[in-house]
Every structure is written in structure tokens, then in C-alpha cells.
Coordinates of C-alpha atoms in Angstrom, one line a residue:
M1355 CA -14.3 -7.1 -24.3
S1356 CA -16.4 -4.0 -23.5
A1357 CA -15.7 -3.8 -19.8
G1358 CA -13.7 -0.5 -20.2
K1359 CA -11.8 1.6 -22.7
A1360 CA -8.3 1.8 -21.3
S1361 CA -6.0 -1.1 -22.1
T1362 CA -4.2 -2.9 -19.3
S1363 CA -0.8 -1.9 -20.7
E1364 CA -1.7 1.8 -20.4
T1365 CA -2.7 1.5 -16.8
A1366 CA -0.2 -1.0 -15.4
A1367 CA 2.5 1.5 -14.4
T1368 CA -0.1 3.8 -12.8
G1369 CA -1.6 0.9 -10.9
Q1370 CA 1.8 -0.1 -9.5
I1371 CA 2.3 3.5 -8.3
D1372 CA -1.2 3.6 -6.8
L1373 CA -0.5 0.4 -4.9
A1374 CA 2.7 1.7 -3.4
E1375 CA 1.2 5.1 -2.5
Q1376 CA -1.9 3.6 -0.8
A1377 CA 0.3 1.2 1.2
T1378 CA 2.8 3.9 2.3
D1379 CA 0.0 6.2 3.5
G1380 CA 0.6 4.6 6.9
L1381 CA 3.0 1.9 7.7
L1382 CA 3.9 -0.1 10.8
G1383 CA 4.0 1.9 14.1
P1384 CA 3.7 1.1 17.8
N1385 CA 0.0 0.4 17.9
P1386 CA 0.2 -3.2 16.6
F1387 CA 2.1 -4.1 19.8
V1388 CA -1.3 -4.7 21.3
G1389 CA -2.5 -7.1 18.6
L1390 CA -5.8 -7.8 17.0
R1391 CA -7.4 -11.1 18.0
A1392 CA -9.9 -13.0 16.0
E1393 CA -12.0 -13.4 19.1
D1394 CA -12.3 -9.7 19.5
V1395 CA -13.8 -9.4 16.0
V1396 CA -16.1 -12.3 16.7
T1397 CA -17.3 -10.6 19.9
S1398 CA -18.2 -7.5 17.8
F1399 CA -20.3 -9.6 15.5
R1400 CA -21.9 -11.3 18.5
A1401 CA -22.9 -7.8 19.8
I1402 CA -24.4 -7.0 16.4
G1403 CA -26.4 -10.2 16.5
E1404 CA -27.7 -9.5 20.0
Q1405 CA -28.9 -6.1 18.8
A1406 CA -30.8 -7.8 16.0
I1407 CA -32.6 -10.1 18.5
Q1408 CA -33.3 -7.3 20.9
H1409 CA -34.5 -4.8 18.4
P1410 CA -36.3 -6.7 15.6
M1411 CA -38.1 -3.6 14.3
L1412 CA -34.8 -2.0 13.6
V1413 CA -33.9 -5.0 11.5
V1414 CA -37.2 -4.8 9.6
E1415 CA -36.7 -1.1 8.9
Q1416 CA -33.2 -1.6 7.6
E1417 CA -34.4 -4.6 5.4
A1418 CA -37.2 -2.5 4.0
A1419 CA -34.8 0.3 3.2
L1420 CA -32.4 -2.1 1.6
I1421 CA -35.1 -3.6 -0.6
R1422 CA -36.2 -0.2 -1.8
E1423 CA -32.6 0.7 -2.7
L1424 CA -32.1 -2.6 -4.5
I1425 CA -35.3 -2.0 -6.5
A1426 CA -33.9 1.4 -7.5
V1427 CA -30.6 -0.2 -8.5
M1428 CA -32.3 -2.7 -10.8
A1429 CA -34.5 0.0 -12.3
G1430 CA -31.4 2.1 -13.0
Q1431 CA -32.6 4.9 -10.7
S1432 CA -30.1 4.6 -7.8
E1433 CA -27.7 7.4 -7.1
L1434 CA -25.4 5.3 -5.0
A1435 CA -21.7 5.9 -5.8
P1436 CA -18.5 5.0 -4.0
P1437 CA -16.4 7.8 -2.3
K1438 CA -13.9 9.3 -4.6
V1439 CA -11.1 8.1 -2.4
D1440 CA -12.2 4.5 -3.0
K1441 CA -9.8 3.4 -5.8
R1442 CA -11.3 -0.1 -6.0
F1443 CA -13.9 1.2 -8.4
G1444 CA -11.8 3.5 -10.5
D1445 CA -12.2 1.5 -13.7
Q1446 CA -14.6 3.2 -16.2
A1447 CA -16.7 0.1 -16.6
W1448 CA -18.2 0.7 -13.1
Q1449 CA -19.8 3.8 -14.5
E1450 CA -20.3 3.0 -18.2
N1451 CA -21.3 -0.7 -18.2
P1452 CA -24.9 -1.2 -16.9
F1453 CA -24.1 -4.6 -15.5
Y1454 CA -21.1 -3.5 -13.5
R1455 CA -22.9 -0.4 -12.4
M1456 CA -25.7 -2.5 -11.0
V1457 CA -23.2 -4.8 -9.2
L1458 CA -21.4 -1.8 -7.7
Q1459 CA -24.6 -0.1 -6.5
G1460 CA -26.0 -3.4 -5.1
Y1461 CA -22.8 -3.9 -3.2
L1462 CA -22.9 -0.4 -1.8
A1463 CA -26.6 -0.8 -0.9
W1464 CA -26.1 -3.8 1.4
T1465 CA -22.8 -2.6 2.9
N1466 CA -24.5 0.7 3.7
A1467 CA -27.5 -1.2 5.2
L1468 CA -25.2 -3.1 7.6
Q1469 CA -23.3 0.0 8.7
Q1470 CA -26.6 1.9 9.2
F1471 CA -27.9 -0.8 11.4
V1472 CA -24.8 -0.5 13.5
D1473 CA -25.1 3.3 13.6
R1474 CA -28.8 3.1 14.7
S1475 CA -28.2 0.3 17.3
A1476 CA -28.2 0.8 21.0
L1477 CA -24.6 -0.2 21.4
D1478 CA -22.3 2.1 23.4
D1479 CA -19.9 4.3 21.3
R1480 CA -16.8 2.1 21.8
T1481 CA -18.7 -1.1 21.0
K1482 CA -20.3 0.6 18.1
S1483 CA -16.9 1.6 16.7
R1484 CA -15.6 -2.0 17.1
A1485 CA -18.7 -3.3 15.3
R1486 CA -18.2 -0.9 12.4
F1487 CA -14.7 -2.1 12.0
A1488 CA -15.8 -5.8 12.1
V1489 CA -18.4 -5.1 9.5
S1490 CA -15.9 -3.4 7.3
L1491 CA -13.6 -6.4 7.4
M1492 CA -16.4 -8.6 6.1
T1493 CA -17.7 -6.2 3.5
D1494 CA -14.2 -5.4 2.2
A1495 CA -13.5 -9.1 1.8
L1496 CA -16.8 -9.6 -0.1
A1497 CA -16.2 -6.7 -2.5
P1498 CA -16.9 -7.7 -6.1
T1499 CA -13.5 -6.4 -7.1
N1500 CA -11.9 -9.3 -5.3
T1501 CA -13.3 -11.8 -7.8
L1502 CA -12.4 -12.4 -11.4
F1503 CA -15.8 -11.9 -12.9
G1504 CA -16.6 -9.0 -10.6
N1505 CA -13.5 -7.1 -11.5
P1506 CA -13.6 -5.6 -15.0
A1507 CA -9.9 -4.9 -15.2
A1508 CA -9.1 -8.5 -14.3
L1509 CA -11.6 -9.9 -16.7
R1510 CA -10.2 -7.6 -19.5
K1511 CA -6.7 -8.7 -18.8
T1512 CA -7.7 -12.4 -18.8
W1513 CA -9.1 -11.8 -22.3
E1514 CA -6.1 -9.9 -23.6
D1515 CA -3.5 -12.3 -22.1
R1516 CA -5.5 -15.5 -22.9
G1517 CA -5.4 -16.5 -19.3
Q1518 CA -1.7 -16.2 -18.8
N1519 CA -2.4 -13.6 -16.0
L1520 CA -4.3 -16.4 -14.0
V1521 CA -1.3 -18.8 -14.5
N1522 CA 1.0 -16.1 -13.2
G1523 CA -1.4 -15.3 -10.4
F1524 CA -1.5 -18.9 -9.3
K1525 CA 2.3 -19.0 -9.1
N1526 CA 2.3 -15.8 -7.1
L1527 CA -0.3 -17.3 -4.7
V1528 CA 1.9 -20.5 -4.2
D1529 CA 4.9 -18.3 -3.5
D1530 CA 3.1 -16.2 -1.0
I1531 CA 1.7 -19.3 0.8
N1532 CA 5.2 -20.7 1.0
S1533 CA 7.2 -17.6 1.9
N1534 CA 4.8 -14.8 3.0
G1535 CA 2.5 -16.4 5.6
G1536 CA -0.3 -16.6 3.1
L1537 CA -0.7 -12.9 2.6
P1538 CA -0.2 -11.3 -0.8
S1539 CA 3.3 -9.8 -1.1
Q1540 CA 3.4 -6.1 -1.1
V1541 CA 6.8 -5.7 -2.7
D1542 CA 9.2 -7.4 -5.0
K1543 CA 12.0 -8.2 -2.5
K1544 CA 14.3 -9.4 -5.3
A1545 CA 14.6 -5.8 -6.5
F1546 CA 16.4 -4.5 -3.5
A1547 CA 19.5 -5.1 -1.3
V1548 CA 20.6 -3.3 1.7
G1549 CA 24.0 -1.9 0.8
G1550 CA 23.3 -2.6 -2.8
N1551 CA 20.7 0.0 -3.8
L1552 CA 19.5 1.0 -0.3
A1553 CA 21.5 2.5 2.6
L1554 CA 24.2 3.8 0.3
S1555 CA 25.5 6.8 2.2
P1556 CA 29.2 6.2 2.7
G1557 CA 30.3 5.8 6.3
K1558 CA 31.8 3.5 8.9
V1559 CA 30.6 1.5 11.9
V1560 CA 32.6 3.2 14.7
F1561 CA 31.1 1.5 17.8
R1562 CA 29.3 -1.6 18.6
N1563 CA 27.7 -3.1 21.7
P1564 CA 25.4 -6.1 22.0
I1565 CA 22.3 -3.9 21.3
L1566 CA 23.4 -1.4 18.6
E1567 CA 25.9 -0.4 16.1
L1568 CA 26.9 3.3 15.7
I1569 CA 27.4 4.5 12.1
Q1570 CA 29.4 7.7 11.4
Y1571 CA 28.7 9.1 7.9
S1572 CA 31.4 10.6 5.7
P1573 CA 31.2 14.4 5.2
T1574 CA 30.6 15.6 1.7
T1575 CA 31.4 19.3 2.4
D1576 CA 34.7 21.0 3.1
T1577 CA 33.4 22.3 6.5
V1578 CA 31.0 20.8 9.0
Y1579 CA 29.0 22.2 11.9
E1580 CA 30.7 21.5 15.2
R1581 CA 27.8 19.9 17.1
P1582 CA 27.0 16.3 15.9
H1583 CA 23.6 14.7 15.2
L1584 CA 22.5 11.2 16.2
I1585 CA 19.6 9.4 14.6
V1586 CA 17.6 7.0 16.8
P1587 CA 15.4 4.8 14.6
P1588 CA 12.4 2.7 15.6
E1589 CA 13.2 -0.6 17.2
I1590 CA 10.4 -2.2 15.2
N1591 CA 12.1 -1.4 11.9
K1592 CA 15.6 -1.3 10.5
F1593 CA 17.4 2.1 10.6
Y1594 CA 17.8 2.6 6.8
V1595 CA 14.4 4.3 6.5
F1596 CA 16.6 7.3 7.2
D1597 CA 19.0 6.4 4.4
L1598 CA 16.6 4.8 1.9
S1599 CA 17.9 5.5 -1.6
P1600 CA 19.6 8.5 -3.3
G1601 CA 17.2 11.4 -3.4
K1602 CA 15.1 10.0 -0.6
S1603 CA 17.8 9.7 2.0
M1604 CA 17.5 12.0 5.1
V1605 CA 21.1 11.2 5.9
E1606 CA 22.3 12.2 2.5
Y1607 CA 20.3 15.5 2.7
M1608 CA 21.7 16.5 6.1
V1609 CA 25.2 15.6 5.3
A1610 CA 25.0 17.7 2.1
H1611 CA 24.2 20.6 4.3
G1612 CA 27.3 20.2 6.4
L1613 CA 25.9 18.4 9.4
Q1614 CA 27.9 15.7 11.1
M1615 CA 25.5 12.7 11.1
F1616 CA 25.6 9.5 13.1
A1617 CA 22.9 6.8 13.2
V1618 CA 22.0 3.9 15.5
S1619 CA 21.4 0.5 13.9
W1620 CA 19.6 -1.7 16.3
R1621 CA 20.3 -5.4 16.5
N1622 CA 17.5 -7.7 15.6
P1623 CA 16.9 -9.6 18.9
T1624 CA 16.2 -13.2 19.3
A1625 CA 14.6 -15.2 22.2
E1626 CA 17.9 -15.2 24.1
H1627 CA 17.6 -11.4 24.4
R1628 CA 14.1 -11.6 25.9
N1629 CA 15.2 -9.6 29.0
W1630 CA 16.3 -6.5 27.1
G1631 CA 14.0 -3.7 28.4
M1632 CA 14.0 0.0 28.3
D1633 CA 16.9 0.2 30.7
A1634 CA 19.1 -1.9 28.4
Y1635 CA 18.2 0.2 25.4
V1636 CA 18.7 3.5 27.1
A1637 CA 22.1 2.3 28.5
A1638 CA 23.1 1.3 25.0
L1639 CA 22.2 4.7 23.7
R1640 CA 24.2 6.4 26.5
E1641 CA 27.2 4.4 25.2
A1642 CA 26.5 5.5 21.7
I1643 CA 26.4 9.2 22.8
A1644 CA 29.7 8.8 24.7
A1645 CA 31.2 7.4 21.4
V1646 CA 29.9 10.4 19.4
R1647 CA 31.3 12.8 21.9
D1648 CA 34.6 11.0 21.9
I1649 CA 34.8 11.1 18.1
T1650 CA 33.7 14.7 17.5
G1651 CA 35.1 16.3 20.7
S1652 CA 31.6 17.9 21.2
P1653 CA 30.2 18.0 24.8
D1654 CA 26.7 17.4 23.5
L1655 CA 24.6 16.5 20.4
I1656 CA 21.3 16.8 18.7
V1657 CA 19.0 13.7 18.7
H1658 CA 16.6 12.8 15.8
A1659 CA 14.2 10.0 16.7
A1660 CA 11.1 8.4 15.2
C1661 CA 8.2 6.3 16.3
S1662 CA 9.2 3.8 18.9
G1663 CA 12.7 5.1 18.7
A1664 CA 11.3 8.5 19.9
M1665 CA 9.9 6.7 23.0
T1666 CA 13.3 5.4 23.8
A1667 CA 14.8 8.9 23.1
A1668 CA 12.3 10.5 25.4
A1669 CA 13.1 8.0 28.1
L1670 CA 16.8 8.7 27.7
A1671 CA 16.2 12.5 27.8
G1672 CA 14.1 12.1 30.9
H1673 CA 16.8 10.0 32.6
L1674 CA 19.5 12.5 31.6
A1675 CA 17.4 15.5 32.9
A1676 CA 16.9 13.7 36.2
S1677 CA 20.7 13.2 36.4
G1678 CA 21.6 16.8 35.5
D1679 CA 23.3 15.5 32.3
T1680 CA 23.2 18.0 29.4
S1681 CA 24.5 15.7 26.7
I1682 CA 21.4 16.3 24.6
H1683 CA 21.4 19.9 23.3
A1684 CA 18.2 19.6 21.2
M1685 CA 15.7 16.9 19.9
V1686 CA 13.7 16.2 16.8
M1687 CA 10.8 13.8 17.5
M1688 CA 9.1 12.4 14.4
V1689 CA 5.7 10.7 14.4
A1690 CA 6.1 10.2 18.2
V1691 CA 3.1 9.2 20.3
L1692 CA 4.3 8.6 23.8
G1693 CA 1.1 7.6 25.6
Q1694 CA -2.4 6.5 25.1
T1695 CA -4.5 8.1 22.3
S1696 CA -8.2 7.5 21.6
D1697 CA -7.6 7.8 17.9
G1698 CA -6.8 4.9 15.6
T1699 CA -8.4 1.5 15.1
L1700 CA -6.3 -0.6 17.5
S1701 CA -7.1 1.7 20.4
L1702 CA -10.7 0.2 20.2
F1703 CA -9.3 -3.2 21.0
A1704 CA -6.7 -2.2 23.6
T1705 CA -8.2 -3.6 26.8
D1706 CA -6.7 -5.0 29.9
E1707 CA -7.5 -8.5 28.5
T1708 CA -5.9 -7.9 25.1
T1709 CA -2.8 -6.2 26.6
A1710 CA -2.3 -9.1 29.0
A1711 CA -2.7 -11.6 26.2
A1712 CA -0.1 -9.7 24.1
K1713 CA 2.4 -9.7 26.9
L1714 CA 1.9 -13.4 27.6
K1715 CA 2.4 -14.2 23.9
S1716 CA 5.7 -12.4 23.6
Q1717 CA 7.0 -13.6 27.0
T1718 CA 6.3 -17.2 25.9
A1719 CA 8.1 -16.7 22.6
G1720 CA 10.8 -14.4 24.0
V1721 CA 10.2 -11.8 21.3
L1722 CA 7.4 -10.1 19.4
D1723 CA 7.9 -11.2 15.8
G1724 CA 8.0 -8.4 13.2
M1725 CA 6.2 -10.6 10.6
E1726 CA 3.3 -11.0 13.0
M1727 CA 3.2 -7.2 13.5
N1728 CA 3.1 -6.7 9.8
R1729 CA 0.3 -9.2 9.5
I1730 CA -1.8 -7.5 12.2
F1731 CA -1.3 -4.1 10.5
A1732 CA -2.3 -5.4 7.1
W1733 CA -5.7 -6.4 8.5
L1734 CA -6.2 -2.9 10.0
R1735 CA -6.2 -1.5 6.5
P1736 CA -7.2 -4.6 4.4
N1737 CA -8.2 -2.7 1.2
D1738 CA -4.8 -1.0 1.0
L1739 CA -2.6 -3.8 2.3
V1740 CA -4.4 -7.0 1.5
W1741 CA -7.1 -6.8 -1.2
N1742 CA -5.3 -4.4 -3.5
Y1743 CA -2.4 -6.9 -3.6
W1744 CA -4.8 -9.8 -4.0
V1745 CA -6.1 -8.2 -7.1
N1746 CA -2.7 -7.1 -8.4
N1747 CA -0.8 -10.4 -7.7
Y1748 CA -3.4 -13.1 -8.3
L1749 CA -6.2 -11.7 -10.6
L1750 CA -4.1 -9.5 -12.8
G1751 CA -1.0 -11.8 -12.4
N1752 CA 1.4 -8.9 -11.9
A1753 CA 4.5 -9.0 -9.8
P1754 CA 4.2 -6.9 -6.6
P1755 CA 5.6 -3.4 -7.1
A1756 CA 9.4 -2.7 -6.7
F1757 CA 9.1 0.2 -4.2
D1758 CA 11.9 0.9 -1.7
I1759 CA 9.7 2.1 1.2
L1760 CA 7.6 -1.1 1.0
Y1761 CA 10.8 -3.2 1.0
W1762 CA 11.9 -1.5 4.1
S1763 CA 8.5 -1.9 5.8
N1764 CA 8.6 -5.6 5.0
D1765 CA 12.1 -6.1 6.2
A1766 CA 10.7 -7.0 9.6
T1767 CA 12.5 -7.1 12.9
R1768 CA 11.6 -8.4 16.4
L1769 CA 11.1 -6.8 19.8
P1770 CA 12.4 -8.5 23.0
A1771 CA 9.6 -9.5 25.3
A1772 CA 10.7 -7.1 28.1
L1773 CA 10.7 -4.0 25.9
H1774 CA 7.4 -5.0 24.4
S1775 CA 5.8 -5.3 27.8
E1776 CA 7.2 -1.9 28.9
I1777 CA 6.0 -0.2 25.7
L1778 CA 2.5 -1.6 26.3
D1779 CA 2.6 -0.2 29.8
M1780 CA 3.6 3.2 28.4
F1781 CA 0.6 3.2 26.2
T1782 CA -2.0 1.8 28.5
D1783 CA -1.0 3.6 31.7
N1784 CA 0.7 6.7 30.1
R1785 CA 3.7 5.9 32.3
L1786 CA 6.2 7.9 30.2
V1787 CA 4.2 11.1 30.1
R1788 CA 2.9 11.0 33.8
P1789 CA 5.7 12.6 35.9
G1790 CA 7.3 10.0 38.2
A1791 CA 5.2 7.1 37.0
M1792 CA 8.2 5.4 35.3
K1793 CA 11.8 4.9 36.2
V1794 CA 14.7 4.5 33.8
L1795 CA 18.1 3.3 35.1
G1796 CA 16.8 4.2 38.6
N1797 CA 15.7 7.7 37.8
P1798 CA 12.0 8.8 37.9
I1799 CA 11.1 10.3 34.5
D1800 CA 9.5 13.8 34.3
L1801 CA 9.4 15.0 30.7
S1802 CA 8.5 18.5 31.8
K1803 CA 12.1 18.7 33.1
V1804 CA 13.4 18.1 29.5
T1805 CA 13.9 21.7 28.6
C1806 CA 16.1 21.6 25.5
D1807 CA 14.7 22.9 22.2
K1808 CA 12.5 20.4 20.5
M1809 CA 10.8 19.9 17.1
F1810 CA 7.9 17.5 16.8
V1811 CA 6.8 16.3 13.3
A1812 CA 3.4 14.6 12.6
G1813 CA 1.4 13.6 9.6
T1814 CA -2.2 14.7 8.9
T1815 CA -3.2 11.2 7.5
D1816 CA -1.2 9.1 9.9
H1817 CA -3.4 6.2 11.1
I1818 CA -0.7 4.8 13.3
T1819 CA 0.6 7.7 15.4
P1820 CA -2.3 10.1 15.0
W1821 CA -1.2 13.7 14.8
K1822 CA -3.3 14.8 17.7
G1823 CA -1.6 12.2 19.8
V1824 CA 1.8 13.5 18.7
Y1825 CA 0.6 17.0 19.6
D1826 CA -0.3 15.9 23.1
S1827 CA 3.0 14.2 23.5
A1828 CA 4.8 17.4 22.5
R1829 CA 3.0 19.3 25.2
A1830 CA 4.4 16.9 27.9
F1831 CA 7.9 18.4 27.6
G1832 CA 9.2 21.5 29.1
G1833 CA 11.1 24.2 27.3
K1834 CA 10.5 25.5 23.7
T1835 CA 8.8 23.1 21.3
D1836 CA 8.1 23.6 17.6
F1837 CA 5.4 21.5 16.0
I1838 CA 5.2 20.7 12.3
L1839 CA 2.1 19.0 10.8
S1840 CA 3.0 17.5 7.4
S1841 CA 0.2 16.7 4.9
S1842 CA 1.1 13.0 4.7
G1843 CA 0.9 9.7 6.4
H1844 CA 3.1 7.8 8.9
I1845 CA 6.0 7.0 6.6
Q1846 CA 5.6 9.9 4.2
S1847 CA 6.1 12.2 7.2
L1848 CA 9.7 10.9 7.2
I1849 CA 10.3 10.3 3.5
N1850 CA 9.4 13.8 2.3
P1851 CA 12.3 15.2 0.2
P1852 CA 12.2 18.6 -1.5
S1853 CA 11.6 16.8 -4.8
S1854 CA 8.0 16.0 -3.6
K1855 CA 5.7 18.2 -5.7
K1856 CA 2.6 17.8 -3.6
A1857 CA 4.3 18.4 -0.2
K1858 CA 3.0 21.0 2.2
Y1859 CA 3.0 21.5 6.0
F1860 CA 1.3 23.5 8.7
L1861 CA 3.0 25.8 11.3
N1862 CA 1.9 27.6 14.4
P1863 CA 4.4 28.7 17.0
Q1864 CA 1.8 28.7 19.8
L1865 CA 1.4 25.2 21.3
G1866 CA -1.9 25.7 23.1
P1867 CA -3.9 23.0 24.9
S1868 CA -6.1 22.2 21.9
A1869 CA -4.8 20.5 18.8
D1870 CA -7.8 21.6 16.8
D1871 CA -7.2 25.3 17.8
W1872 CA -3.6 24.9 16.9
L1873 CA -4.5 23.8 13.4
R1874 CA -7.2 26.4 12.9
L1875 CA -4.7 29.2 13.5
A1876 CA -1.8 27.5 11.7
T1877 CA -0.3 28.8 8.4
T1878 CA 0.1 26.6 5.4
E1879 CA 3.6 26.3 3.9
S1880 CA 4.3 24.7 0.5
G1881 CA 7.1 22.3 0.0
S1882 CA 8.8 19.7 2.1
W1883 CA 9.4 20.2 5.9
W1884 CA 12.9 19.0 5.4
S1885 CA 14.2 22.5 4.5
L1886 CA 12.8 23.8 7.8
W1887 CA 14.2 20.8 9.6
Q1888 CA 17.7 21.4 8.2
T1889 CA 17.6 25.1 9.0
W1890 CA 16.3 24.4 12.5
S1891 CA 19.1 21.8 13.1
S1892 CA 21.8 24.0 11.6
E1893 CA 20.9 26.9 13.8
R1894 CA 21.5 24.7 16.8
S1895 CA 24.7 23.1 15.6
G1896 CA 27.2 25.7 16.6
G1897 CA 30.0 27.1 14.5
K1898 CA 31.8 25.4 11.6
R1899 CA 35.1 23.7 11.4
E1900 CA 37.1 21.8 8.8
A1901 CA 35.5 18.5 7.9
P1902 CA 37.3 15.4 9.3
T1903 CA 39.3 13.4 6.7
T1904 CA 39.0 10.2 8.6
L1905 CA 36.2 8.6 10.6
G1906 CA 36.3 7.3 14.2
S1907 CA 38.9 8.4 16.7
E1908 CA 42.1 7.2 18.3
R1909 CA 40.1 5.2 20.8
L1910 CA 37.3 4.2 18.5
K1911 CA 38.7 2.8 15.2
P1912 CA 36.3 2.0 12.4
I1913 CA 35.0 -1.5 12.6
G1914 CA 33.7 -1.9 9.1
P1915 CA 31.8 0.0 6.3
A1916 CA 28.2 1.3 6.6
P1917 CA 25.5 0.0 6.7
G1918 CA 27.1 -2.4 9.2
S1919 CA 26.4 -6.0 10.1
Y1920 CA 23.4 -5.8 12.5
V1921 CA 21.1 -4.5 9.7
L1922 CA 21.9 -7.6 7.7
E1923 CA 21.0 -10.1 10.4
P1924 CA 17.8 -12.0 9.7

């Protein structure tokens, strides 16, 4: 075969790493709560068709431009090339083999023509953006790389393996139809086990209520800081993203620096818990805080929260501020968008109609299913989360990668209908960030009254909680707020250990009204933000004392070992 020079055995490992990196550039966040309906995509195509009927000359002009470009392609005179970030066409055959180069440039010609027609149409900006997304769904699905004979790497491997890759691919397809809702699997789930090779930090469950378990982690230093720390994870994912695997564990890192760490592990709700709303979750957190104070003897603590967990932590902080309760000494808010943002694909489809439909669906079922959220998100980034795995699993016949972050992302949970509805209201009406627009446990919330020190962390390439939305959320609070912008996506903003060689982040102590101005004046720091996070946290953790030799307290005896039982519930 002359499709390319590199053998499949030489590139297999690199391909698996690329798959994982592309998928983890942005993982599940709060935006999919709204949903992406097929009828919304169809409506976008209908709008494009209406433009073609109303503006026939525009159609003729684009057809003429396409024909001219296709003639140039066939004559070998086209200069069309995919963006460097498009890894679908990384195989050398796309540049060196005349046939594949012609296929590639022909594909680019007609996809460009469709997008240019949308760009030149008379559609309003919002409808135009929806139409661009709808067109991209179609053109991504019809990419030559998704077919055996249009993918030189797949064709080469078929020749080398004498077709065994296709046999393996068919088995993978059958497995995914039976067990993964028909989508290509993103991860080899057999390679991981919570408590086996994930969530390994030693500790004990020291408190449990119907909504959460509280884990206290064992100290690894002779002395510890007096003020404890409580991790509040997203409700839409399991807590062990903070304790992923050795070397990637945020818990492990902080414990090693003498911090007393506790973590909430949310229960995975079922339809019988449909009425659990923000009040229930905040009340459960208040009980967890009381348990931490009882165990450590500290009058207050530092909260570290992420994504939807940060929304709950913000609601809790607002409630405590309204009550005059100073139990929270400081807060770290990671990838936290607390209100509506115009950035991101799903904001294009977040209308009154789609929001009402999303609420009705979860109210009928009692919960919003995590697998459904994962499915929606996959179609927001189909090249990274669908078609890459289509090629890897079915055409190349490879097993999906064994990657811990992807396992965690696919370990889906559910949201009770009441909380889902309230979070939608927070996004669509900005209830959490508008003073007095929302009540929690009877108290009106005004985040400007939350004046404890805060650190906000965002990612430059985060598609789910866009960094400018995180920046706007940070400015809703009172008091001193530090903002860190990490050069990474949604999940890599969390899993960013010092061992990361490419890590860098941006700092600017002045939190002005413009996110763009903040970035323009920010300094660039090399390395992981974890070191700054640890220093910031330690400085606010009080003095040091001898590390406890046992976990729990006289009143709160350990219930069982970490990672607990709630995290293992299906």
C-alpha cells in the first residue's frame, strides 16, 4: 500500500493519546442541561433552505465559485488545506498521494461553499450561528475520513491486518449498540475501578445523610494546618475527579502539603428523589460543614468547588452571608459560570421553548439522566467525541483508550428534576447573580455580600464554562477575588498537576469590568496553577498543629473506608 509511510504500529500509541487529549479538552458541564433537540437542528436547515429560495442569485454565485474551485482541485492547482488543528487529515497520504489530496480538497471546497453561503445570507446573527452549527454537523458526518476507502490509515491497516481490524471493529460496533446507546465508546471501562486504581487517597467516610457522604482524608504529614478544606464536586459527575489517580490527584497534592482535606461525595439520585432542589443540597452541605467543624474543632473552613458544584457552593455562601454565618473563611471556584453567557454552542439553542421542554422531560422522568447529557455533549463536538472514536473503534478496530479522565467523564450520574429546573432558571434568568432574585432556605441571595477571599479558576479553551463567563461570575461577588486563567480546557483546568510540561496560566490582580482588558494586561506564568492554589490556600489555613492520628470524632465515628458507598451506586 502507498497511502502513507508510517506504519500503524508506529502511530497507534500516539493516536490513542491524541484521542484522549482531544476529548478531554472540554468535558461535561452545566450547559447540556438545556439539551439539543433534533427539531432545532432541522429548523436551522429550514432557514438555510428559505434563504436559498429567497436569494437565488446568491445560490448561483456560490455554485459558480464551487465549480471554479473543483476545477482547480482536479487540475492540481488548488491551494485548499485544512486548518493545522484539524487532526483528521494528519496522515501524510493527504498531502503526498494525489488521489487523497484531491479528495481532501474537494471535501474542503464544498464544505467551505456551504459555510460561505450561510455567512453571506440575510439571516440574523443568532440564526446564522445556529445554521453554521447545523451545517458543521452534516459536513463532519460526511467527511471522507469516516469511511474505509476515504481514510488512508484505515485502508492501510486493513491491508496489514488482512481485514482483522474490520472484524474487531464490527465487534466493537455491536458492543456499543448493546451497551453504549449506539455511540462509539470513548474509554475502555474494563481498565478502571473506583477504589481499585482510581480514588485511592486513604481516608474514611465520617458522615452520611440521604444526599451526600463526607470523606475525611488521612494526613501524610506530621503537622497539618488548623483550618480544614472541603471539596464540593459537580452534582453531574462523581467526586473522584478530585482524587483521580496517583500523580493526578488534587486531594493527594493538597494533603501532601499539610492541608486537612474533606470531600463531598454526592448520592446518585433516582426518580424517588425528584423533589431534591437547591434547598435540599444546600441544607445537606450545611450538615457536612457542621461535621467538619465538629471533627476538626475549627470554627470555619475553606471551600473548593467546581462547575455545578460551584453553583451550589455560591448559593450556600449567599445563604450564609444573609444569615450572618461566617462558617466559610475562603472559597476556590473552579470553571464556575453562575449565570447566562453568550459564549458556547448550546447558548444558541437555549430559548424559552427549549428550556420548557427540558424541564418537562426531567419532571416526567423524575431525573435528568447522565447518559443523555453525555450524548448531547458528544454531538456538540462530534469530531472529537463521535467521529474520532468511530474511526478508532470501527475502521481501525482498536479498543477505545484506557484513560482515567475519560472513564470518570463516562461514569455518568443523574440530576433530580427539581435541581435541574432550578439550575435552568439560574442560567436563563441569572437568578443566582441578580441580587435578591433567588431565595435559598428562605434567605434572598446577594453574592456581593459574600466578602470572604475567593480564587476563581478558568480555562482558555473551555467550551463548556467559557472563561469570560467565569470572569463575569467572579465579579458578582464582594470582597477580594483572585482570577487565574489556565491555558487548558474544562477538565484540564482541574487536572493540571505540576508534572504537566506544557502548563501555563495568566494572572492579573485587577479584576476590571472587561475580561479582554484583564487578559491584555495579564502576565504569563509557566507551570501548573496548582502551586499557586496550594500557596493561596495554605496562607489562609491558620497555624499548624500535630496531625490527628485517628479520623472522625467522638460524635462522628468513621462509617467506612474512602471512597465510600455512594460513589459506587449505579
